[in-house]
Amino acid sequence: MAMGRPRGFDADAALDQAMEVFWRHGYEGATIAQLTEAMGINPPSLYACFGNKEGLLKAALDRYTKLRGAWMEEVVAAPTAREVAERMLMGIAEKQTDPANPPGCLLVQGGIACGTGSENVPFELAARRAQNEDQLRDRFIRAKAEGDLKETSDPAALARYVSAVAVGMGVMASSGADREALRQVASVAVQAVEAQSGRE
Amino acid sequence: MAMGRPRGFDADAALDQAMEVFWRHGYEGATIAQLTEAMGINPPSLYACFGNKEGLLKAALDRYTKLRGAWMEEVVAAPTAREVAERMLMGIAEKQTDPANPPGCLLVQGGIACGTGSENVPFELAARRAQNEDQLRDRFIRAKAEGDLKETSDPAALARYVSAVAVGMGVMASSGADREALRQVASVAVQAVEAQSGRE
DNA sequence: CCACATCTGTAGCGAACACTACAAATCTGG
DNA sequence: CCAGATTTGTAGTGTTCGCTACAGATGTGG
């Protein structure tokens, strides 16, 4: 039944380049011309492989969260809630100022507000951020069960808090904050988690 | 010397409408057609009055920060660093879920990442956010001098922290978080400031 | 070697974008 | 009432956007 001409580029490598363009310019700010040039392909190849611009974004987000998934597992593997928060936020301070990537976080830079016709892009990003928050929440629920968090503390609220700080750090990073500034933010932020720690 | 035909609309009222459009769709997502319709004017009036799209954004940002300036002064008028943080973050939880406005904060929704040709829009927003941070920092410096913050605490880091949480809350609000969820984040966040409070 | 299926590059599609030329309309100063 | 100045609405401008038609290229199955 004939298999046809094989694809002439590596989809994952191309996605890495697309990720970077979305990361730097946002969904609406990234043009197909910029994307195809970065990916080293022509528009028809892009559309044959990913459907349309939004499909390409989703594929890039999938790859992004997949790559970060391993790191998130290291984070929640920390022994205490406090250390989970510390690993998470200190790691973010590092990652979001890594010169190998655009500053900030793709899940924020990708597009917080979009124009008519792209309304679900912000939702798409929010859903991916919510995944991280859920992982944190589950970890904090365990921490509470283990007596690592106070009886009065709310794991879901704590997870939301850490997630909010992470997002805030991302925005700061994208607007020029350096690594040391982010570390200071993380350091202060962890103290709130510490205040929730303990047996009582 | 003849004064010419007077302007047929109120610039501030028009700016309020423009603010809302930028707030909801971001700088790049907002089209001139949407802006002029919301403002109740035609394109030539817009360009005669504000220069171009970016000029309109700056005017809208000026108005936004001016309107919030009064509130910020109430915030820093709180008696202690802890209460400053609490008023700020609890007030933000309220404001960012006020149905009278789009959710979130214009200084974030306006545009975190932009395409080629609008690179300075994110800088413009960051500069306005930095103003708030500076106000907080100055207030925390005073708090430290008054013995309201520990000798070991860093007022600038604390201001950056509160500012980061505020931004994070804004992003959460824009993606659907309700008032109670934001209040919980604020409540946890304040505990980090509390940990820095005291004489020692 | 041939029929078929899929990918690739060229070139360009209609639509939407930010922005403006122009003339009619509306004011002030004399 | 008139001359000069400014604004307003109509109706576009050229450019760029996301996306695609089409034909040639490159593979597999028989």
JSON list of N, CA and C in Angstrom, two decimals, chain A residues 113-182:
[
{"chain": "A", "resi": 113, "resn": "ALA", "atom": "N", "xyz": [-2.98, 36.82, 27.81]},
{"chain": "A", "resi": 113, "resn": "ALA", "atom": "CA", "xyz": [-4.19, 37.40, 27.21]},
{"chain": "A", "resi": 113, "resn": "ALA", "atom": "C", "xyz": [-4.03, 37.32, 25.70]},
{"chain": "A", "resi": 114, "resn": "CYS", "atom": "N", "xyz": [-5.09, 36.95, 25.03]},
{"chain": "A", "resi": 114, "resn": "CYS", "atom": "CA", "xyz": [-5.00, 36.83, 23.57]},
{"chain": "A", "resi": 114, "resn": "CYS", "atom": "C", "xyz": [-6.20, 37.48, 22.91]},
{"chain": "A", "resi": 115, "resn": "GLY", "atom": "N", "xyz": [-6.07, 37.70, 21.63]},
{"chain": "A", "resi": 115, "resn": "GLY", "atom": "CA", "xyz": [-7.12, 38.37, 20.88]},
{"chain": "A", "resi": 115, "resn": "GLY", "atom": "C", "xyz": [-8.25, 37.43, 20.47]},
{"chain": "A", "resi": 116, "resn": "THR", "atom": "N", "xyz": [-9.25, 37.98, 19.81]},
{"chain": "A", "resi": 116, "resn": "THR", "atom": "CA", "xyz": [-10.39, 37.21, 19.36]},
{"chain": "A", "resi": 116, "resn": "THR", "atom": "C", "xyz": [-9.91, 36.12, 18.40]},
{"chain": "A", "resi": 117, "resn": "GLY", "atom": "N", "xyz": [-10.37, 34.92, 18.65]},
{"chain": "A", "resi": 117, "resn": "GLY", "atom": "CA", "xyz": [-9.96, 33.80, 17.81]},
{"chain": "A", "resi": 117, "resn": "GLY", "atom": "C", "xyz": [-8.89, 32.94, 18.45]},
{"chain": "A", "resi": 118, "resn": "SER", "atom": "N", "xyz": [-8.24, 33.47, 19.49]},
{"chain": "A", "resi": 118, "resn": "SER", "atom": "CA", "xyz": [-7.22, 32.69, 20.21]},
{"chain": "A", "resi": 118, "resn": "SER", "atom": "C", "xyz": [-7.56, 32.61, 21.68]},
{"chain": "A", "resi": 119, "resn": "GLU", "atom": "N", "xyz": [-8.83, 32.72, 22.00]},
{"chain": "A", "resi": 119, "resn": "GLU", "atom": "CA", "xyz": [-9.23, 32.79, 23.41]},
{"chain": "A", "resi": 119, "resn": "GLU", "atom": "C", "xyz": [-8.83, 31.57, 24.21]},
{"chain": "A", "resi": 120, "resn": "ASN", "atom": "N", "xyz": [-8.71, 30.43, 23.57]},
{"chain": "A", "resi": 120, "resn": "ASN", "atom": "CA", "xyz": [-8.42, 29.24, 24.36]},
{"chain": "A", "resi": 120, "resn": "ASN", "atom": "C", "xyz": [-6.93, 29.00, 24.57]},
{"chain": "A", "resi": 121, "resn": "VAL", "atom": "N", "xyz": [-6.10, 29.83, 23.96]},
{"chain": "A", "resi": 121, "resn": "VAL", "atom": "CA", "xyz": [-4.67, 29.70, 24.23]},
{"chain": "A", "resi": 121, "resn": "VAL", "atom": "C", "xyz": [-4.36, 29.96, 25.71]},
{"chain": "A", "resi": 122, "resn": "PRO", "atom": "N", "xyz": [-4.86, 31.04, 26.29]},
{"chain": "A", "resi": 122, "resn": "PRO", "atom": "CA", "xyz": [-4.61, 31.23, 27.73]},
{"chain": "A", "resi": 122, "resn": "PRO", "atom": "C", "xyz": [-5.14, 30.08, 28.57]},
{"chain": "A", "resi": 123, "resn": "PHE", "atom": "N", "xyz": [-6.28, 29.53, 28.19]},
{"chain": "A", "resi": 123, "resn": "PHE", "atom": "CA", "xyz": [-6.81, 28.38, 28.92]},
{"chain": "A", "resi": 123, "resn": "PHE", "atom": "C", "xyz": [-5.87, 27.19, 28.81]},
{"chain": "A", "resi": 124, "resn": "GLU", "atom": "N", "xyz": [-5.36, 26.99, 27.62]},
{"chain": "A", "resi": 124, "resn": "GLU", "atom": "CA", "xyz": [-4.44, 25.88, 27.39]},
{"chain": "A", "resi": 124, "resn": "GLU", "atom": "C", "xyz": [-3.23, 25.98, 28.32]},
{"chain": "A", "resi": 125, "resn": "LEU", "atom": "N", "xyz": [-2.67, 27.17, 28.40]},
{"chain": "A", "resi": 125, "resn": "LEU", "atom": "CA", "xyz": [-1.52, 27.37, 29.28]},
{"chain": "A", "resi": 125, "resn": "LEU", "atom": "C", "xyz": [-1.91, 27.17, 30.73]},
{"chain": "A", "resi": 126, "resn": "ALA", "atom": "N", "xyz": [-3.07, 27.72, 31.10]},
{"chain": "A", "resi": 126, "resn": "ALA", "atom": "CA", "xyz": [-3.51, 27.61, 32.50]},
{"chain": "A", "resi": 126, "resn": "ALA", "atom": "C", "xyz": [-3.68, 26.15, 32.89]},
{"chain": "A", "resi": 127, "resn": "ALA", "atom": "N", "xyz": [-4.17, 25.34, 31.96]},
{"chain": "A", "resi": 127, "resn": "ALA", "atom": "CA", "xyz": [-4.37, 23.93, 32.25]},
{"chain": "A", "resi": 127, "resn": "ALA", "atom": "C", "xyz": [-3.04, 23.24, 32.55]},
{"chain": "A", "resi": 128, "resn": "ARG", "atom": "N", "xyz": [-2.00, 23.63, 31.81]},
{"chain": "A", "resi": 128, "resn": "ARG", "atom": "CA", "xyz": [-0.69, 23.01, 32.06]},
{"chain": "A", "resi": 128, "resn": "ARG", "atom": "C", "xyz": [-0.13, 23.48, 33.40]},
{"chain": "A", "resi": 129, "resn": "ARG", "atom": "N", "xyz": [-0.34, 24.73, 33.72]},
{"chain": "A", "resi": 129, "resn": "ARG", "atom": "CA", "xyz": [0.12, 25.20, 35.04]},
{"chain": "A", "resi": 129, "resn": "ARG", "atom": "C", "xyz": [-0.63, 24.47, 36.15]},
{"chain": "A", "resi": 130, "resn": "ALA", "atom": "N", "xyz": [-1.91, 24.23, 35.91]},
{"chain": "A", "resi": 130, "resn": "ALA", "atom": "CA", "xyz": [-2.72, 23.55, 36.92]},
{"chain": "A", "resi": 130, "resn": "ALA", "atom": "C", "xyz": [-2.19, 22.14, 37.19]},
{"chain": "A", "resi": 131, "resn": "GLN", "atom": "N", "xyz": [-1.61, 21.52, 36.17]},
{"chain": "A", "resi": 131, "resn": "GLN", "atom": "CA", "xyz": [-1.04, 20.19, 36.38]},
{"chain": "A", "resi": 131, "resn": "GLN", "atom": "C", "xyz": [0.06, 20.23, 37.44]},
{"chain": "A", "resi": 132, "resn": "ASN", "atom": "N", "xyz": [0.94, 21.23, 37.30]},
{"chain": "A", "resi": 132, "resn": "ASN", "atom": "CA", "xyz": [2.00, 21.38, 38.29]},
{"chain": "A", "resi": 132, "resn": "ASN", "atom": "C", "xyz": [1.42, 21.62, 39.68]},
{"chain": "A", "resi": 133, "resn": "GLU", "atom": "N", "xyz": [0.40, 22.48, 39.71]},
{"chain": "A", "resi": 133, "resn": "GLU", "atom": "CA", "xyz": [-0.21, 22.80, 41.00]},
{"chain": "A", "resi": 133, "resn": "GLU", "atom": "C", "xyz": [-0.80, 21.55, 41.63]},
{"chain": "A", "resi": 134, "resn": "ASP", "atom": "N", "xyz": [-1.41, 20.71, 40.81]},
{"chain": "A", "resi": 134, "resn": "ASP", "atom": "CA", "xyz": [-2.00, 19.48, 41.33]},
{"chain": "A", "resi": 134, "resn": "ASP", "atom": "C", "xyz": [-0.93, 18.56, 41.91]},
{"chain": "A", "resi": 135, "resn": "GLN", "atom": "N", "xyz": [0.20, 18.50, 41.21]},
{"chain": "A", "resi": 135, "resn": "GLN", "atom": "CA", "xyz": [1.29, 17.67, 41.73]},
{"chain": "A", "resi": 135, "resn": "GLN", "atom": "C", "xyz": [1.73, 18.17, 43.10]},
{"chain": "A", "resi": 136, "resn": "LEU", "atom": "N", "xyz": [1.87, 19.48, 43.20]},
{"chain": "A", "resi": 136, "resn": "LEU", "atom": "CA", "xyz": [2.27, 20.06, 44.48]},
{"chain": "A", "resi": 136, "resn": "LEU", "atom": "C", "xyz": [1.23, 19.77, 45.56]},
{"chain": "A", "resi": 137, "resn": "ARG", "atom": "N", "xyz": [-0.03, 19.95, 45.20]},
{"chain": "A", "resi": 137, "resn": "ARG", "atom": "CA", "xyz": [-1.10, 19.75, 46.18]},
{"chain": "A", "resi": 137, "resn": "ARG", "atom": "C", "xyz": [-1.09, 18.32, 46.71]},
{"chain": "A", "resi": 138, "resn": "ASP", "atom": "N", "xyz": [-0.97, 17.37, 45.80]},
{"chain": "A", "resi": 138, "resn": "ASP", "atom": "CA", "xyz": [-0.93, 15.98, 46.24]},
{"chain": "A", "resi": 138, "resn": "ASP", "atom": "C", "xyz": [0.24, 15.74, 47.18]},
{"chain": "A", "resi": 139, "resn": "ARG", "atom": "N", "xyz": [1.36, 16.36, 46.85]},
{"chain": "A", "resi": 139, "resn": "ARG", "atom": "CA", "xyz": [2.54, 16.18, 47.70]},
{"chain": "A", "resi": 139, "resn": "ARG", "atom": "C", "xyz": [2.31, 16.79, 49.08]},
{"chain": "A", "resi": 140, "resn": "PHE", "atom": "N", "xyz": [1.63, 17.94, 49.11]},
{"chain": "A", "resi": 140, "resn": "PHE", "atom": "CA", "xyz": [1.39, 18.61, 50.39]},
{"chain": "A", "resi": 140, "resn": "PHE", "atom": "C", "xyz": [0.33, 17.88, 51.21]},
{"chain": "A", "resi": 141, "resn": "ILE", "atom": "N", "xyz": [-0.62, 17.24, 50.50]},
{"chain": "A", "resi": 141, "resn": "ILE", "atom": "CA", "xyz": [-1.58, 16.41, 51.23]},
{"chain": "A", "resi": 141, "resn": "ILE", "atom": "C", "xyz": [-0.85, 15.28, 51.95]},
{"chain": "A", "resi": 142, "resn": "ARG", "atom": "N", "xyz": [0.09, 14.69, 51.25]},
{"chain": "A", "resi": 142, "resn": "ARG", "atom": "CA", "xyz": [0.89, 13.62, 51.87]},
{"chain": "A", "resi": 142, "resn": "ARG", "atom": "C", "xyz": [1.67, 14.17, 53.05]},
{"chain": "A", "resi": 143, "resn": "ALA", "atom": "N", "xyz": [2.25, 15.36, 52.83]},
{"chain": "A", "resi": 143, "resn": "ALA", "atom": "CA", "xyz": [3.05, 15.97, 53.90]},
{"chain": "A", "resi": 143, "resn": "ALA", "atom": "C", "xyz": [2.21, 16.17, 55.15]},
{"chain": "A", "resi": 144, "resn": "LYS", "atom": "N", "xyz": [0.97, 16.59, 54.94]},
{"chain": "A", "resi": 144, "resn": "LYS", "atom": "CA", "xyz": [0.10, 16.81, 56.09]},
{"chain": "A", "resi": 144, "resn": "LYS", "atom": "C", "xyz": [-0.21, 15.49, 56.79]},
{"chain": "A", "resi": 145, "resn": "ALA", "atom": "N", "xyz": [-0.47, 14.48, 55.99]},
{"chain": "A", "resi": 145, "resn": "ALA", "atom": "CA", "xyz": [-0.75, 13.16, 56.56]},
{"chain": "A", "resi": 145, "resn": "ALA", "atom": "C", "xyz": [0.44, 12.64, 57.34]},
{"chain": "A", "resi": 146, "resn": "GLU", "atom": "N", "xyz": [1.62, 13.01, 56.89]},
{"chain": "A", "resi": 146, "resn": "GLU", "atom": "CA", "xyz": [2.83, 12.55, 57.57]},
{"chain": "A", "resi": 146, "resn": "GLU", "atom": "C", "xyz": [3.17, 13.41, 58.78]},
{"chain": "A", "resi": 147, "resn": "GLY", "atom": "N", "xyz": [2.33, 14.41, 59.06]},
{"chain": "A", "resi": 147, "resn": "GLY", "atom": "CA", "xyz": [2.60, 15.28, 60.19]},
{"chain": "A", "resi": 147, "resn": "GLY", "atom": "C", "xyz": [3.66, 16.31, 59.90]},
{"chain": "A", "resi": 148, "resn": "ASP", "atom": "N", "xyz": [3.98, 16.47, 58.64]},
{"chain": "A", "resi": 148, "resn": "ASP", "atom": "CA", "xyz": [5.01, 17.42, 58.23]},
{"chain": "A", "resi": 148, "resn": "ASP", "atom": "C", "xyz": [4.44, 18.83, 58.09]},
{"chain": "A", "resi": 149, "resn": "LEU", "atom": "N", "xyz": [3.12, 18.92, 57.95]},
{"chain": "A", "resi": 149, "resn": "LEU", "atom": "CA", "xyz": [2.43, 20.22, 57.91]},
{"chain": "A", "resi": 149, "resn": "LEU", "atom": "C", "xyz": [1.42, 20.25, 59.05]},
{"chain": "A", "resi": 150, "resn": "LYS", "atom": "N", "xyz": [1.20, 21.43, 59.56]},
{"chain": "A", "resi": 150, "resn": "LYS", "atom": "CA", "xyz": [0.27, 21.58, 60.68]},
{"chain": "A", "resi": 150, "resn": "LYS", "atom": "C", "xyz": [-1.13, 21.10, 60.33]},
{"chain": "A", "resi": 151, "resn": "GLU", "atom": "N", "xyz": [-1.89, 20.73, 61.35]},
{"chain": "A", "resi": 151, "resn": "GLU", "atom": "CA", "xyz": [-3.27, 20.31, 61.16]},
{"chain": "A", "resi": 151, "resn": "GLU", "atom": "C", "xyz": [-4.12, 21.43, 60.56]},
{"chain": "A", "resi": 152, "resn": "THR", "atom": "N", "xyz": [-3.74, 22.66, 60.87]},
{"chain": "A", "resi": 152, "resn": "THR", "atom": "CA", "xyz": [-4.54, 23.81, 60.42]},
{"chain": "A", "resi": 152, "resn": "THR", "atom": "C", "xyz": [-4.23, 24.23, 58.99]},
{"chain": "A", "resi": 153, "resn": "SER", "atom": "N", "xyz": [-3.17, 23.67, 58.41]},
{"chain": "A", "resi": 153, "resn": "SER", "atom": "CA", "xyz": [-2.75, 24.15, 57.10]},
{"chain": "A", "resi": 153, "resn": "SER", "atom": "C", "xyz": [-3.55, 23.49, 55.98]},
{"chain": "A", "resi": 154, "resn": "ASP", "atom": "N", "xyz": [-3.73, 24.22, 54.90]},
{"chain": "A", "resi": 154, "resn": "ASP", "atom": "CA", "xyz": [-4.53, 23.77, 53.76]},
{"chain": "A", "resi": 154, "resn": "ASP", "atom": "C", "xyz": [-3.59, 23.44, 52.59]},
{"chain": "A", "resi": 155, "resn": "PRO", "atom": "N", "xyz": [-3.40, 22.17, 52.30]},
{"chain": "A", "resi": 155, "resn": "PRO", "atom": "CA", "xyz": [-2.46, 21.79, 51.23]},
{"chain": "A", "resi": 155, "resn": "PRO", "atom": "C", "xyz": [-2.79, 22.42, 49.88]},
{"chain": "A", "resi": 156, "resn": "ALA", "atom": "N", "xyz": [-4.06, 22.49, 49.55]},
{"chain": "A", "resi": 156, "resn": "ALA", "atom": "CA", "xyz": [-4.43, 23.07, 48.26]},
{"chain": "A", "resi": 156, "resn": "ALA", "atom": "C", "xyz": [-4.05, 24.54, 48.21]},
{"chain": "A", "resi": 157, "resn": "ALA", "atom": "N", "xyz": [-4.30, 25.25, 49.29]},
{"chain": "A", "resi": 157, "resn": "ALA", "atom": "CA", "xyz": [-3.95, 26.67, 49.34]},
{"chain": "A", "resi": 157, "resn": "ALA", "atom": "C", "xyz": [-2.44, 26.85, 49.25]},
{"chain": "A", "resi": 158, "resn": "LEU", "atom": "N", "xyz": [-1.72, 25.97, 49.91]},
{"chain": "A", "resi": 158, "resn": "LEU", "atom": "CA", "xyz": [-0.26, 26.05, 49.89]},
{"chain": "A", "resi": 158, "resn": "LEU", "atom": "C", "xyz": [0.28, 25.81, 48.48]},
{"chain": "A", "resi": 159, "resn": "ALA", "atom": "N", "xyz": [-0.33, 24.85, 47.79]},
{"chain": "A", "resi": 159, "resn": "ALA", "atom": "CA", "xyz": [0.09, 24.55, 46.42]},
{"chain": "A", "resi": 159, "resn": "ALA", "atom": "C", "xyz": [-0.21, 25.73, 45.51]},
{"chain": "A", "resi": 160, "resn": "ARG", "atom": "N", "xyz": [-1.38, 26.32, 45.68]},
{"chain": "A", "resi": 160, "resn": "ARG", "atom": "CA", "xyz": [-1.74, 27.50, 44.90]},
{"chain": "A", "resi": 160, "resn": "ARG", "atom": "C", "xyz": [-0.74, 28.62, 45.15]},
{"chain": "A", "resi": 161, "resn": "TYR", "atom": "N", "xyz": [-0.36, 28.76, 46.40]},
{"chain": "A", "resi": 161, "resn": "TYR", "atom": "CA", "xyz": [0.59, 29.81, 46.78]},
{"chain": "A", "resi": 161, "resn": "TYR", "atom": "C", "xyz": [1.93, 29.60, 46.08]},
{"chain": "A", "resi": 162, "resn": "VAL", "atom": "N", "xyz": [2.48, 28.42, 46.20]},
{"chain": "A", "resi": 162, "resn": "VAL", "atom": "CA", "xyz": [3.79, 28.16, 45.59]},
{"chain": "A", "resi": 162, "resn": "VAL", "atom": "C", "xyz": [3.71, 28.35, 44.08]},
{"chain": "A", "resi": 163, "resn": "SER", "atom": "N", "xyz": [2.58, 27.91, 43.52]},
{"chain": "A", "resi": 163, "resn": "SER", "atom": "CA", "xyz": [2.38, 28.06, 42.08]},
{"chain": "A", "resi": 163, "resn": "SER", "atom": "C", "xyz": [2.33, 29.54, 41.69]},
{"chain": "A", "resi": 164, "resn": "ALA", "atom": "N", "xyz": [1.64, 30.33, 42.51]},
{"chain": "A", "resi": 164, "resn": "ALA", "atom": "CA", "xyz": [1.54, 31.76, 42.22]},
{"chain": "A", "resi": 164, "resn": "ALA", "atom": "C", "xyz": [2.91, 32.43, 42.28]},
{"chain": "A", "resi": 165, "resn": "VAL", "atom": "N", "xyz": [3.70, 32.06, 43.28]},
{"chain": "A", "resi": 165, "resn": "VAL", "atom": "CA", "xyz": [5.03, 32.64, 43.39]},
{"chain": "A", "resi": 165, "resn": "VAL", "atom": "C", "xyz": [5.87, 32.26, 42.17]},
{"chain": "A", "resi": 166, "resn": "ALA", "atom": "N", "xyz": [5.73, 31.02, 41.74]},
{"chain": "A", "resi": 166, "resn": "ALA", "atom": "CA", "xyz": [6.49, 30.57, 40.57]},
{"chain": "A", "resi": 166, "resn": "ALA", "atom": "C", "xyz": [6.14, 31.39, 39.35]},
{"chain": "A", "resi": 167, "resn": "VAL", "atom": "N", "xyz": [4.85, 31.64, 39.16]},
{"chain": "A", "resi": 167, "resn": "VAL", "atom": "CA", "xyz": [4.41, 32.45, 38.02]},
{"chain": "A", "resi": 167, "resn": "VAL", "atom": "C", "xyz": [4.95, 33.87, 38.13]},
{"chain": "A", "resi": 168, "resn": "GLY", "atom": "N", "xyz": [4.83, 34.43, 39.33]},
{"chain": "A", "resi": 168, "resn": "GLY", "atom": "CA", "xyz": [5.33, 35.79, 39.53]},
{"chain": "A", "resi": 168, "resn": "GLY", "atom": "C", "xyz": [6.82, 35.89, 39.23]},
{"chain": "A", "resi": 169, "resn": "MET", "atom": "N", "xyz": [7.58, 34.88, 39.66]},
{"chain": "A", "resi": 169, "resn": "MET", "atom": "CA", "xyz": [9.01, 34.87, 39.37]},
{"chain": "A", "resi": 169, "resn": "MET", "atom": "C", "xyz": [9.25, 34.82, 37.86]},
{"chain": "A", "resi": 170, "resn": "GLY", "atom": "N", "xyz": [8.43, 34.07, 37.17]},
{"chain": "A", "resi": 170, "resn": "GLY", "atom": "CA", "xyz": [8.58, 33.97, 35.72]},
{"chain": "A", "resi": 170, "resn": "GLY", "atom": "C", "xyz": [8.40, 35.31, 35.03]},
{"chain": "A", "resi": 171, "resn": "VAL", "atom": "N", "xyz": [7.40, 36.04, 35.45]},
{"chain": "A", "resi": 171, "resn": "VAL", "atom": "CA", "xyz": [7.17, 37.35, 34.86]},
{"chain": "A", "resi": 171, "resn": "VAL", "atom": "C", "xyz": [8.34, 38.28, 35.16]},
{"chain": "A", "resi": 172, "resn": "MET", "atom": "N", "xyz": [8.82, 38.22, 36.41]},
{"chain": "A", "resi": 172, "resn": "MET", "atom": "CA", "xyz": [9.96, 39.06, 36.77]},
{"chain": "A", "resi": 172, "resn": "MET", "atom": "C", "xyz": [11.19, 38.71, 35.94]},
{"chain": "A", "resi": 173, "resn": "ALA", "atom": "N", "xyz": [11.40, 37.41, 35.76]},
{"chain": "A", "resi": 173, "resn": "ALA", "atom": "CA", "xyz": [12.56, 36.98, 34.97]},
{"chain": "A", "resi": 173, "resn": "ALA", "atom": "C", "xyz": [12.47, 37.50, 33.54]},
{"chain": "A", "resi": 174, "resn": "SER", "atom": "N", "xyz": [11.28, 37.43, 32.99]},
{"chain": "A", "resi": 174, "resn": "SER", "atom": "CA", "xyz": [11.13, 37.86, 31.59]},
{"chain": "A", "resi": 174, "resn": "SER", "atom": "C", "xyz": [11.32, 39.35, 31.43]},
{"chain": "A", "resi": 175, "resn": "SER", "atom": "N", "xyz": [11.15, 40.08, 32.52]},
{"chain": "A", "resi": 175, "resn": "SER", "atom": "CA", "xyz": [11.35, 41.53, 32.41]},
{"chain": "A", "resi": 175, "resn": "SER", "atom": "C", "xyz": [12.69, 41.94, 32.98]},
{"chain": "A", "resi": 176, "resn": "GLY", "atom": "N", "xyz": [13.62, 41.01, 33.05]},
{"chain": "A", "resi": 176, "resn": "GLY", "atom": "CA", "xyz": [15.00, 41.38, 33.30]},
{"chain": "A", "resi": 176, "resn": "GLY", "atom": "C", "xyz": [15.57, 41.09, 34.67]},
{"chain": "A", "resi": 177, "resn": "ALA", "atom": "N", "xyz": [14.76, 40.53, 35.58]},
{"chain": "A", "resi": 177, "resn": "ALA", "atom": "CA", "xyz": [15.30, 40.23, 36.91]},
{"chain": "A", "resi": 177, "resn": "ALA", "atom": "C", "xyz": [16.42, 39.21, 36.80]},
{"chain": "A", "resi": 178, "resn": "ASP", "atom": "N", "xyz": [17.49, 39.39, 37.56]},
{"chain": "A", "resi": 178, "resn": "ASP", "atom": "CA", "xyz": [18.60, 38.44, 37.48]},
{"chain": "A", "resi": 178, "resn": "ASP", "atom": "C", "xyz": [18.41, 37.29, 38.48]},
{"chain": "A", "resi": 179, "resn": "ARG", "atom": "N", "xyz": [19.32, 36.34, 38.39]},
{"chain": "A", "resi": 179, "resn": "ARG", "atom": "CA", "xyz": [19.18, 35.12, 39.18]},
{"chain": "A", "resi": 179, "resn": "ARG", "atom": "C", "xyz": [19.16, 35.41, 40.67]},
{"chain": "A", "resi": 180, "resn": "GLU", "atom": "N", "xyz": [20.00, 36.32, 41.10]},
{"chain": "A", "resi": 180, "resn": "GLU", "atom": "CA", "xyz": [20.08, 36.61, 42.53]},
{"chain": "A", "resi": 180, "resn": "GLU", "atom": "C", "xyz": [18.76, 37.20, 43.04]},
{"chain": "A", "resi": 181, "resn": "ALA", "atom": "N", "xyz": [18.16, 38.07, 42.25]},
{"chain": "A", "resi": 181, "resn": "ALA", "atom": "CA", "xyz": [16.87, 38.67, 42.66]},
{"chain": "A", "resi": 181, "resn": "ALA", "atom": "C", "xyz": [15.81, 37.58, 42.81]},
{"chain": "A", "resi": 182, "resn": "LEU", "atom": "N", "xyz": [15.80, 36.63, 41.89]},
{"chain": "A", "resi": 182, "resn": "LEU", "atom": "CA", "xyz": [14.81, 35.55, 41.97]},
{"chain": "A", "resi": 182, "resn": "LEU", "atom": "C", "xyz": [15.09, 34.65, 43.17]}
]
